[in-house]
Amino acid sequence: MLKLISSGRPSATVIVSSMVLLLLVQQSYGAECSGATYNTTAFEKETSQYSPYEKVYLIIECTGITPGEHTMHANWIHKKRGMIRSDKHSFTAQADNNTRGISFWFKLSKKGPMASMFSNQDFHEENFGEWRVETYFNDELVVTKNFT
């Protein structure tokens, strides 16, 4: 709501309210995150193509995290089948401008020995194809990575 005084300028209550709103928006968008996917725990070379024998490792680096409780979660989404898995990691940041590295991993499709024996298949073939992983920091989408 905008109040006008006789000079046509906004009143002090509107200006203060606008400043509080700007501060709240800045806090929620304070962290900047980047991410990469790898096929080994050495994390040497980023990759986006995987064999059924591999795990997908996702490393997320965030900077500028404000003090307090935070949650990071990753949604693993198959192009045809939708969301297959969601992982969550909660943590407490102690200081301003905190930097945090978080890792997630996903085993693509190798079946266990008993499942392979009964199905006569080594892999979950329905998991082959195109994937994306969406990563959220405090419920805000910060990184999307595609892989096959």
CSV table of N, CA and C in Angstrom, one decimal:
chain,number,residue,atom,x,y,z
A,1,MET,N,0.8,-1.2,0.0
A,1,MET,CA,0.0,0.0,0.0
A,1,MET,C,0.9,1.2,0.0
A,2,LEU,N,0.6,2.2,-0.8
A,2,LEU,CA,1.4,3.4,-1.0
A,2,LEU,C,0.7,4.6,-0.5
A,3,LYS,N,1.2,5.3,0.5
A,3,LYS,CA,0.6,6.5,1.1
A,3,LYS,C,1.3,7.7,0.5
A,4,LEU,N,0.6,8.6,0.0
A,4,LEU,CA,1.2,9.9,-0.5
A,4,LEU,C,0.9,11.0,0.5
A,5,ILE,N,1.9,11.8,0.7
A,5,ILE,CA,1.6,13.0,1.4
A,5,ILE,C,1.3,14.2,0.4
A,6,SER,N,1.0,15.3,0.9
A,6,SER,CA,0.6,16.4,0.0
A,6,SER,C,1.6,16.8,-1.1
A,7,SER,N,2.9,16.5,-0.8
A,7,SER,CA,3.9,16.9,-1.8
A,7,SER,C,4.0,15.9,-2.9
A,8,GLY,N,3.3,14.8,-2.8
A,8,GLY,CA,3.3,13.7,-3.8
A,8,GLY,C,4.4,12.7,-3.6
A,9,ARG,N,5.1,12.8,-2.5
A,9,ARG,CA,6.2,11.8,-2.2
A,9,ARG,C,5.7,10.7,-1.3
A,10,PRO,N,6.3,9.5,-1.3
A,10,PRO,CA,5.9,8.5,-0.4
A,10,PRO,C,6.2,8.8,1.1
A,11,SER,N,5.4,8.4,2.0
A,11,SER,CA,5.6,8.7,3.4
A,11,SER,C,6.8,7.8,3.9
A,12,ALA,N,7.2,8.1,5.1
A,12,ALA,CA,8.3,7.4,5.8
A,12,ALA,C,8.0,5.9,6.0
A,13,THR,N,6.8,5.6,6.3
A,13,THR,CA,6.4,4.2,6.6
A,13,THR,C,6.5,3.4,5.4
A,14,VAL,N,6.2,3.9,4.2
A,14,VAL,CA,6.4,3.2,3.0
A,14,VAL,C,7.9,3.0,2.6
A,15,ILE,N,8.7,4.0,2.9
A,15,ILE,CA,10.1,3.8,2.6
A,15,ILE,C,10.7,2.8,3.5
A,16,VAL,N,10.4,2.8,4.8
A,16,VAL,CA,10.9,1.8,5.8
A,16,VAL,C,10.4,0.4,5.4
A,17,SER,N,9.2,0.3,5.1
A,17,SER,CA,8.6,-1.0,4.7
A,17,SER,C,9.3,-1.6,3.4
A,18,SER,N,9.6,-0.7,2.5
A,18,SER,CA,10.3,-1.1,1.3
A,18,SER,C,11.8,-1.6,1.6
A,19,MET,N,12.4,-0.9,2.6
A,19,MET,CA,13.8,-1.3,2.9
A,19,MET,C,13.8,-2.7,3.6
A,20,VAL,N,12.8,-2.9,4.5
A,20,VAL,CA,12.7,-4.2,5.2
A,20,VAL,C,12.5,-5.3,4.1
A,21,LEU,N,11.6,-5.1,3.2
A,21,LEU,CA,11.4,-6.1,2.1
A,21,LEU,C,12.6,-6.3,1.3
A,22,LEU,N,13.4,-5.3,1.0
A,22,LEU,CA,14.6,-5.5,0.2
A,22,LEU,C,15.6,-6.3,1.0
A,23,LEU,N,15.7,-6.1,2.3
A,23,LEU,CA,16.6,-6.9,3.2
A,23,LEU,C,16.2,-8.4,3.2
A,24,LEU,N,15.0,-8.6,3.3
A,24,LEU,CA,14.5,-10.0,3.4
A,24,LEU,C,14.8,-10.7,2.0
A,25,VAL,N,14.6,-10.1,0.9
A,25,VAL,CA,14.9,-10.7,-0.4
A,25,VAL,C,16.4,-10.9,-0.5
A,26,GLN,N,17.3,-10.0,-0.1
A,26,GLN,CA,18.7,-10.2,-0.2
A,26,GLN,C,19.2,-11.3,0.7
A,27,GLN,N,18.6,-11.6,1.9
A,27,GLN,CA,19.0,-12.7,2.7
A,27,GLN,C,18.7,-14.0,2.0
A,28,SER,N,17.5,-14.1,1.4
A,28,SER,CA,17.2,-15.4,0.9
A,28,SER,C,17.9,-15.8,-0.4
A,29,TYR,N,18.5,-14.8,-1.1
A,29,TYR,CA,19.2,-15.0,-2.3
A,29,TYR,C,20.7,-14.8,-2.1
A,30,GLY,N,21.2,-14.8,-0.8
A,30,GLY,CA,22.6,-14.5,-0.5
A,30,GLY,C,23.6,-15.5,-1.0
A,31,ALA,N,23.3,-16.8,-0.9
A,31,ALA,CA,24.3,-17.8,-1.3
A,31,ALA,C,24.4,-17.9,-2.8
A,32,GLU,N,25.6,-18.1,-3.3
A,32,GLU,CA,25.8,-18.4,-4.7
A,32,GLU,C,26.4,-19.8,-4.8
A,33,CYS,N,25.8,-20.7,-5.6
A,33,CYS,CA,26.2,-22.1,-5.7
A,33,CYS,C,26.5,-22.4,-7.1
A,34,SER,N,27.5,-23.4,-7.2
A,34,SER,CA,27.8,-24.0,-8.5
A,34,SER,C,28.0,-25.5,-8.3
A,35,GLY,N,27.9,-26.2,-9.4
A,35,GLY,CA,28.0,-27.7,-9.2
A,35,GLY,C,28.6,-28.4,-10.4
A,36,ALA,N,29.0,-29.6,-10.2
A,36,ALA,CA,29.6,-30.4,-11.2
A,36,ALA,C,29.3,-31.9,-10.9
A,37,THR,N,29.3,-32.7,-12.0
A,37,THR,CA,29.0,-34.1,-11.9
A,37,THR,C,30.3,-34.9,-12.3
A,38,TYR,N,30.6,-36.0,-11.5
A,38,TYR,CA,31.8,-36.8,-11.8
A,38,TYR,C,31.4,-38.3,-11.7
A,39,ASN,N,32.3,-39.1,-12.3
A,39,ASN,CA,32.0,-40.6,-12.2
A,39,ASN,C,33.0,-41.3,-11.3
A,40,THR,N,33.9,-40.6,-10.6
A,40,THR,CA,34.7,-41.2,-9.5
A,40,THR,C,34.8,-40.2,-8.4
A,41,THR,N,35.3,-40.8,-7.2
A,41,THR,CA,35.4,-40.0,-6.0
A,41,THR,C,36.7,-39.2,-6.1
A,42,ALA,N,37.5,-39.3,-7.1
A,42,ALA,CA,38.7,-38.4,-7.3
A,42,ALA,C,38.3,-37.0,-7.7
A,43,PHE,N,37.1,-36.9,-8.3
A,43,PHE,CA,36.5,-35.6,-8.7
A,43,PHE,C,37.5,-34.8,-9.5
A,44,GLU,N,38.2,-35.4,-10.5
A,44,GLU,CA,39.2,-34.8,-11.3
A,44,GLU,C,38.6,-34.2,-12.6
A,45,LYS,N,37.7,-34.9,-13.2
A,45,LYS,CA,37.2,-34.5,-14.5
A,45,LYS,C,35.7,-34.6,-14.5
A,46,GLU,N,35.1,-33.4,-14.7
A,46,GLU,CA,33.6,-33.3,-14.8
A,46,GLU,C,33.1,-34.1,-16.0
A,47,THR,N,32.0,-34.9,-15.8
A,47,THR,CA,31.5,-35.7,-16.9
A,47,THR,C,30.0,-35.6,-16.9
A,48,SER,N,29.4,-35.9,-18.1
A,48,SER,CA,27.9,-35.9,-18.2
A,48,SER,C,27.4,-37.2,-18.9
A,49,GLN,N,28.3,-38.1,-19.1
A,49,GLN,CA,27.9,-39.4,-19.7
A,49,GLN,C,28.4,-40.6,-18.8
A,50,TYR,N,27.5,-41.5,-18.6
A,50,TYR,CA,27.8,-42.6,-17.6
A,50,TYR,C,27.4,-43.9,-18.2
A,51,SER,N,28.2,-45.0,-17.7
A,51,SER,CA,27.8,-46.3,-18.1
A,51,SER,C,26.9,-46.8,-16.9
A,52,PRO,N,26.2,-47.9,-17.1
A,52,PRO,CA,25.3,-48.5,-16.0
A,52,PRO,C,26.1,-48.9,-14.8
A,53,TYR,N,27.4,-49.1,-15.0
A,53,TYR,CA,28.2,-49.6,-13.8
A,53,TYR,C,28.7,-48.4,-12.9
A,54,GLU,N,28.4,-47.2,-13.3
A,54,GLU,CA,29.0,-46.1,-12.6
A,54,GLU,C,28.0,-45.4,-11.7
A,55,LYS,N,28.5,-44.7,-10.7
A,55,LYS,CA,27.7,-43.8,-9.9
A,55,LYS,C,27.9,-42.4,-10.4
A,56,VAL,N,26.9,-41.6,-10.2
A,56,VAL,CA,27.0,-40.1,-10.5
A,56,VAL,C,27.2,-39.4,-9.2
A,57,TYR,N,28.3,-38.7,-9.1
A,57,TYR,CA,28.7,-37.9,-8.0
A,57,TYR,C,28.4,-36.4,-8.3
A,58,LEU,N,27.7,-35.8,-7.5
A,58,LEU,CA,27.4,-34.4,-7.6
A,58,LEU,C,28.0,-33.6,-6.5
A,59,ILE,N,28.9,-32.6,-6.9
A,59,ILE,CA,29.5,-31.8,-5.9
A,59,ILE,C,28.9,-30.3,-6.1
A,60,ILE,N,28.4,-29.8,-5.0
A,60,ILE,CA,27.9,-28.4,-5.0
A,60,ILE,C,28.7,-27.6,-4.0
A,61,GLU,N,29.2,-26.4,-4.5
A,61,GLU,CA,29.9,-25.5,-3.8
A,61,GLU,C,29.1,-24.2,-3.6
A,62,CYS,N,28.9,-23.8,-2.4
A,62,CYS,CA,28.1,-22.5,-2.1
A,62,CYS,C,29.0,-21.6,-1.3
A,63,THR,N,28.9,-20.3,-1.7
A,63,THR,CA,29.6,-19.2,-1.0
A,63,THR,C,28.6,-18.2,-0.5
A,64,GLY,N,28.9,-17.4,0.4
A,64,GLY,CA,28.1,-16.3,0.9
A,64,GLY,C,26.9,-16.8,1.7
A,65,ILE,N,27.0,-17.9,2.4
A,65,ILE,CA,26.0,-18.5,3.2
A,65,ILE,C,25.8,-17.7,4.5
A,66,THR,N,24.6,-17.3,4.8
A,66,THR,CA,24.4,-16.6,6.1
A,66,THR,C,24.4,-17.5,7.3
A,67,PRO,N,24.7,-17.1,8.5
A,67,PRO,CA,24.6,-17.9,9.7
A,67,PRO,C,23.2,-18.5,9.9
A,68,GLY,N,23.1,-19.7,10.4
A,68,GLY,CA,21.8,-20.3,10.7
A,68,GLY,C,21.6,-21.6,10.1
A,69,GLU,N,20.4,-22.1,10.2
A,69,GLU,CA,20.0,-23.5,9.6
A,69,GLU,C,19.7,-23.4,8.1
A,70,HIS,N,20.3,-24.3,7.4
A,70,HIS,CA,20.0,-24.4,6.0
A,70,HIS,C,19.8,-25.8,5.5
A,71,THR,N,19.2,-26.0,4.4
A,71,THR,CA,18.9,-27.3,3.8
A,71,THR,C,19.3,-27.3,2.3
A,72,MET,N,20.0,-28.3,1.9
A,72,MET,CA,20.3,-28.5,0.5
A,72,MET,C,19.6,-29.8,0.1
A,73,HIS,N,18.9,-29.9,-1.0
A,73,HIS,CA,18.4,-31.1,-1.5
A,73,HIS,C,18.6,-31.3,-3.0
A,74,ALA,N,18.7,-32.5,-3.4
A,74,ALA,CA,18.9,-32.8,-4.8
A,74,ALA,C,17.8,-33.8,-5.3
A,75,ASN,N,17.2,-33.4,-6.4
A,75,ASN,CA,16.2,-34.3,-7.0
A,75,ASN,C,16.7,-34.9,-8.3
A,76,TRP,N,16.7,-36.2,-8.4
A,76,TRP,CA,17.3,-37.0,-9.5
A,76,TRP,C,16.1,-37.3,-10.4
A,77,ILE,N,16.0,-36.7,-11.6
A,77,ILE,CA,14.9,-36.8,-12.5
A,77,ILE,C,15.2,-37.4,-13.8
A,78,HIS,N,14.5,-38.5,-14.1
A,78,HIS,CA,14.6,-39.2,-15.4
A,78,HIS,C,13.6,-38.5,-16.4
A,79,LYS,N,14.1,-38.3,-17.6
A,79,LYS,CA,13.3,-37.6,-18.6
A,79,LYS,C,11.9,-38.2,-18.8
A,80,LYS,N,11.8,-39.5,-18.9
A,80,LYS,CA,10.6,-40.2,-19.2
A,80,LYS,C,9.8,-40.6,-17.9
A,81,ARG,N,10.6,-41.0,-16.8
A,81,ARG,CA,9.9,-41.5,-15.7
A,81,ARG,C,9.7,-40.5,-14.5
A,82,GLY,N,10.2,-39.3,-14.7
A,82,GLY,CA,10.0,-38.3,-13.6
A,82,GLY,C,11.0,-38.5,-12.5
A,83,MET,N,10.7,-37.9,-11.3
A,83,MET,CA,11.6,-37.9,-10.2
A,83,MET,C,11.7,-39.3,-9.6
A,84,ILE,N,13.0,-39.8,-9.6
A,84,ILE,CA,13.2,-41.2,-9.1
A,84,ILE,C,13.7,-41.1,-7.6
A,85,ARG,N,14.4,-40.1,-7.3
A,85,ARG,CA,15.0,-40.0,-5.9
A,85,ARG,C,15.2,-38.6,-5.5
A,86,SER,N,15.1,-38.3,-4.2
A,86,SER,CA,15.4,-37.0,-3.7
A,86,SER,C,16.3,-37.2,-2.4
A,87,ASP,N,17.4,-36.5,-2.3
A,87,ASP,CA,18.3,-36.5,-1.2
A,87,ASP,C,18.3,-35.2,-0.5
A,88,LYS,N,18.5,-35.2,0.8
A,88,LYS,CA,18.4,-34.0,1.6
A,88,LYS,C,19.6,-33.9,2.5
A,89,HIS,N,20.2,-32.7,2.7
A,89,HIS,CA,21.3,-32.5,3.7
A,89,HIS,C,21.0,-31.2,4.4
A,90,SER,N,20.9,-31.3,5.7
A,90,SER,CA,20.7,-30.1,6.5
A,90,SER,C,22.0,-29.8,7.3
A,91,PHE,N,22.3,-28.5,7.5
A,91,PHE,CA,23.5,-28.1,8.2
A,91,PHE,C,23.3,-26.7,8.8
A,92,THR,N,24.2,-26.4,9.7
A,92,THR,CA,24.2,-25.1,10.4
A,92,THR,C,25.4,-24.3,10.0
A,93,ALA,N,25.2,-23.1,9.5
A,93,ALA,CA,26.4,-22.2,9.2
A,93,ALA,C,26.7,-21.4,10.4
A,94,GLN,N,27.9,-21.2,10.7
A,94,GLN,CA,28.3,-20.5,11.9
A,94,GLN,C,28.7,-19.0,11.7
A,95,ALA,N,29.2,-18.7,10.5
A,95,ALA,CA,29.7,-17.3,10.3
A,95,ALA,C,29.2,-16.8,9.0
A,96,ASP,N,29.2,-15.4,8.9
A,96,ASP,CA,28.9,-14.8,7.6
A,96,ASP,C,29.8,-15.2,6.5
A,97,ASN,N,29.3,-15.1,5.3
A,97,ASN,CA,30.1,-15.4,4.1
A,97,ASN,C,30.7,-16.8,4.2
A,98,ASN,N,30.0,-17.7,4.7
A,98,ASN,CA,30.4,-19.1,4.9
A,98,ASN,C,30.5,-19.8,3.6
A,99,THR,N,31.5,-20.7,3.4
A,99,THR,CA,31.6,-21.5,2.2
A,99,THR,C,31.3,-22.9,2.6
A,100,ARG,N,30.6,-23.6,1.7
A,100,ARG,CA,30.2,-25.0,2.1
A,100,ARG,C,30.2,-25.9,0.8
A,101,GLY,N,30.9,-27.0,0.9
A,101,GLY,CA,30.9,-28.0,-0.2
A,101,GLY,C,30.0,-29.2,0.2
A,102,ILE,N,29.1,-29.6,-0.6
A,102,ILE,CA,28.2,-30.7,-0.3
A,102,ILE,C,28.2,-31.7,-1.4
A,103,SER,N,28.2,-33.0,-1.1
A,103,SER,CA,28.2,-34.0,-2.2
A,103,SER,C,26.9,-34.9,-2.1
A,104,PHE,N,26.5,-35.3,-3.2
A,104,PHE,CA,25.4,-36.3,-3.3
A,104,PHE,C,25.9,-37.3,-4.3
A,105,TRP,N,25.3,-38.5,-4.3
A,105,TRP,CA,25.6,-39.5,-5.3
A,105,TRP,C,24.4,-40.3,-5.6
A,106,PHE,N,24.4,-40.9,-6.8
A,106,PHE,CA,23.3,-41.7,-7.2
A,106,PHE,C,23.8,-42.9,-8.0
A,107,LYS,N,23.4,-44.1,-7.6
A,107,LYS,CA,23.8,-45.3,-8.4
A,107,LYS,C,22.8,-45.5,-9.5
A,108,LEU,N,23.3,-45.5,-10.7
A,108,LEU,CA,22.4,-45.4,-11.9
A,108,LEU,C,21.5,-46.6,-12.0
A,109,SER,N,22.0,-47.8,-12.2
A,109,SER,CA,21.1,-48.9,-12.5
A,109,SER,C,21.5,-50.3,-12.3
A,110,LYS,N,22.7,-50.6,-11.8
A,110,LYS,CA,23.1,-51.9,-11.6
A,110,LYS,C,22.3,-52.6,-10.5
A,111,LYS,N,21.7,-53.8,-10.9
A,111,LYS,CA,20.9,-54.5,-9.9
A,111,LYS,C,21.8,-55.3,-9.0
A,112,GLY,N,21.3,-55.7,-7.9
A,112,GLY,CA,22.1,-56.6,-6.9
A,112,GLY,C,22.1,-58.0,-7.5
A,113,PRO,N,22.9,-58.9,-6.9
A,113,PRO,CA,23.1,-60.2,-7.4
A,113,PRO,C,21.8,-61.1,-7.4
A,114,MET,N,20.9,-60.9,-6.3
A,114,MET,CA,19.7,-61.7,-6.3
A,114,MET,C,18.7,-61.2,-7.3
A,115,ALA,N,18.6,-59.9,-7.5
A,115,ALA,CA,17.6,-59.3,-8.4
A,115,ALA,C,18.1,-59.7,-9.9
A,116,SER,N,19.4,-59.7,-10.1
A,116,SER,CA,19.9,-60.1,-11.4
A,116,SER,C,19.6,-61.5,-11.7
A,117,MET,N,19.7,-62.4,-10.7
A,117,MET,CA,19.5,-63.8,-10.9
A,117,MET,C,18.0,-64.1,-11.2
A,118,PHE,N,17.1,-63.4,-10.5
A,118,PHE,CA,15.7,-63.7,-10.7
A,118,PHE,C,15.2,-63.0,-12.0
A,119,SER,N,15.7,-61.9,-12.4
A,119,SER,CA,15.2,-61.2,-13.6
A,119,SER,C,16.0,-61.6,-14.9
A,120,ASN,N,17.2,-62.2,-14.7
A,120,ASN,CA,18.1,-62.5,-15.8
A,120,ASN,C,18.5,-61.2,-16.5
A,121,GLN,N,18.6,-60.1,-15.8
A,121,GLN,CA,19.1,-58.8,-16.3
A,121,GLN,C,20.0,-58.2,-15.3
A,122,ASP,N,21.1,-57.6,-15.8
A,122,ASP,CA,22.0,-57.0,-14.9
A,122,ASP,C,21.7,-55.5,-14.5
A,123,PHE,N,20.8,-54.9,-15.3
A,123,PHE,CA,20.6,-53.5,-15.2
A,123,PHE,C,19.1,-53.2,-15.2
A,124,HIS,N,18.7,-52.1,-14.6
A,124,HIS,CA,17.4,-51.6,-14.7
A,124,HIS,C,17.3,-50.8,-16.0
A,125,GLU,N,16.9,-51.4,-17.0
A,125,GLU,CA,16.9,-50.7,-18.4
A,125,GLU,C,16.0,-49.5,-18.4
A,126,GLU,N,15.0,-49.5,-17.6
A,126,GLU,CA,14.1,-48.3,-17.6
A,126,GLU,C,14.8,-47.0,-17.1
A,127,ASN,N,16.0,-47.2,-16.5
A,127,ASN,CA,16.8,-46.0,-16.0
A,127,ASN,C,17.8,-45.5,-17.1
A,128,PHE,N,17.9,-46.2,-18.2
A,128,PHE,CA,18.8,-45.7,-19.3
A,128,PHE,C,18.2,-44.4,-19.9
A,129,GLY,N,19.0,-43.5,-20.4
A,129,GLY,CA,18.4,-42.4,-21.1
A,129,GLY,C,18.9,-41.1,-20.4
A,130,GLU,N,18.1,-40.0,-20.6
A,130,GLU,CA,18.5,-38.7,-20.2
A,130,GLU,C,18.0,-38.4,-18.8
A,131,TRP,N,18.9,-37.7,-18.0
A,131,TRP,CA,18.6,-37.4,-16.6
A,131,TRP,C,18.9,-35.9,-16.4
A,132,ARG,N,18.4,-35.4,-15.3
A,132,ARG,CA,18.9,-34.1,-14.8
A,132,ARG,C,18.8,-34.2,-13.3
A,133,VAL,N,19.7,-33.5,-12.6
A,133,VAL,CA,19.6,-33.4,-11.2
A,133,VAL,C,19.4,-31.9,-10.9
A,134,GLU,N,18.4,-31.6,-10.1
A,134,GLU,CA,18.1,-30.2,-9.7
A,134,GLU,C,18.5,-30.1,-8.2
A,135,THR,N,19.3,-29.1,-7.9
A,135,THR,CA,19.7,-28.9,-6.5
A,135,THR,C,19.1,-27.6,-6.0
A,136,TYR,N,18.6,-27.7,-4.8
A,136,TYR,CA,17.9,-26.6,-4.1
A,136,TYR,C,18.7,-26.2,-2.8
A,137,PHE,N,18.8,-24.9,-2.6
A,137,PHE,CA,19.4,-24.4,-1.4
A,137,PHE,C,18.2,-23.6,-0.7
A,138,ASN,N,17.8,-24.1,0.5
A,138,ASN,CA,16.6,-23.5,1.2
A,138,ASN,C,15.4,-23.4,0.2
A,139,ASP,N,15.1,-24.4,-0.5
A,139,ASP,CA,14.0,-24.5,-1.4
A,139,ASP,C,14.1,-23.6,-2.6
A,140,GLU,N,15.3,-23.0,-2.9
A,140,GLU,CA,15.5,-22.2,-4.1
A,140,GLU,C,16.4,-23.0,-5.1
A,141,LEU,N,15.9,-23.2,-6.3
A,141,LEU,CA,16.8,-23.9,-7.3
A,141,LEU,C,18.0,-23.1,-7.5
A,142,VAL,N,19.2,-23.8,-7.3
A,142,VAL,CA,20.5,-23.1,-7.5
A,142,VAL,C,21.4,-23.8,-8.6
A,143,VAL,N,21.2,-25.1,-8.8
A,143,VAL,CA,22.0,-25.7,-9.8
A,143,VAL,C,21.2,-26.8,-10.5
A,144,THR,N,21.3,-26.9,-11.8
A,144,THR,CA,20.7,-28.0,-12.6
A,144,THR,C,21.8,-28.6,-13.5
A,145,LYS,N,22.0,-29.9,-13.4
A,145,LYS,CA,23.0,-30.6,-14.3
A,145,LYS,C,22.3,-31.7,-15.0
A,146,ASN,N,22.6,-31.8,-16.3
A,146,ASN,CA,22.0,-32.8,-17.2
A,146,ASN,C,23.1,-33.9,-17.4
A,147,PHE,N,22.6,-35.2,-17.5
A,147,PHE,CA,23.6,-36.3,-17.8
A,147,PHE,C,22.8,-37.4,-18.5
A,148,THR,N,23.6,-38.3,-19.1
A,148,THR,CA,23.0,-39.5,-19.8
A,148,THR,C,23.8,-40.7,-19.4
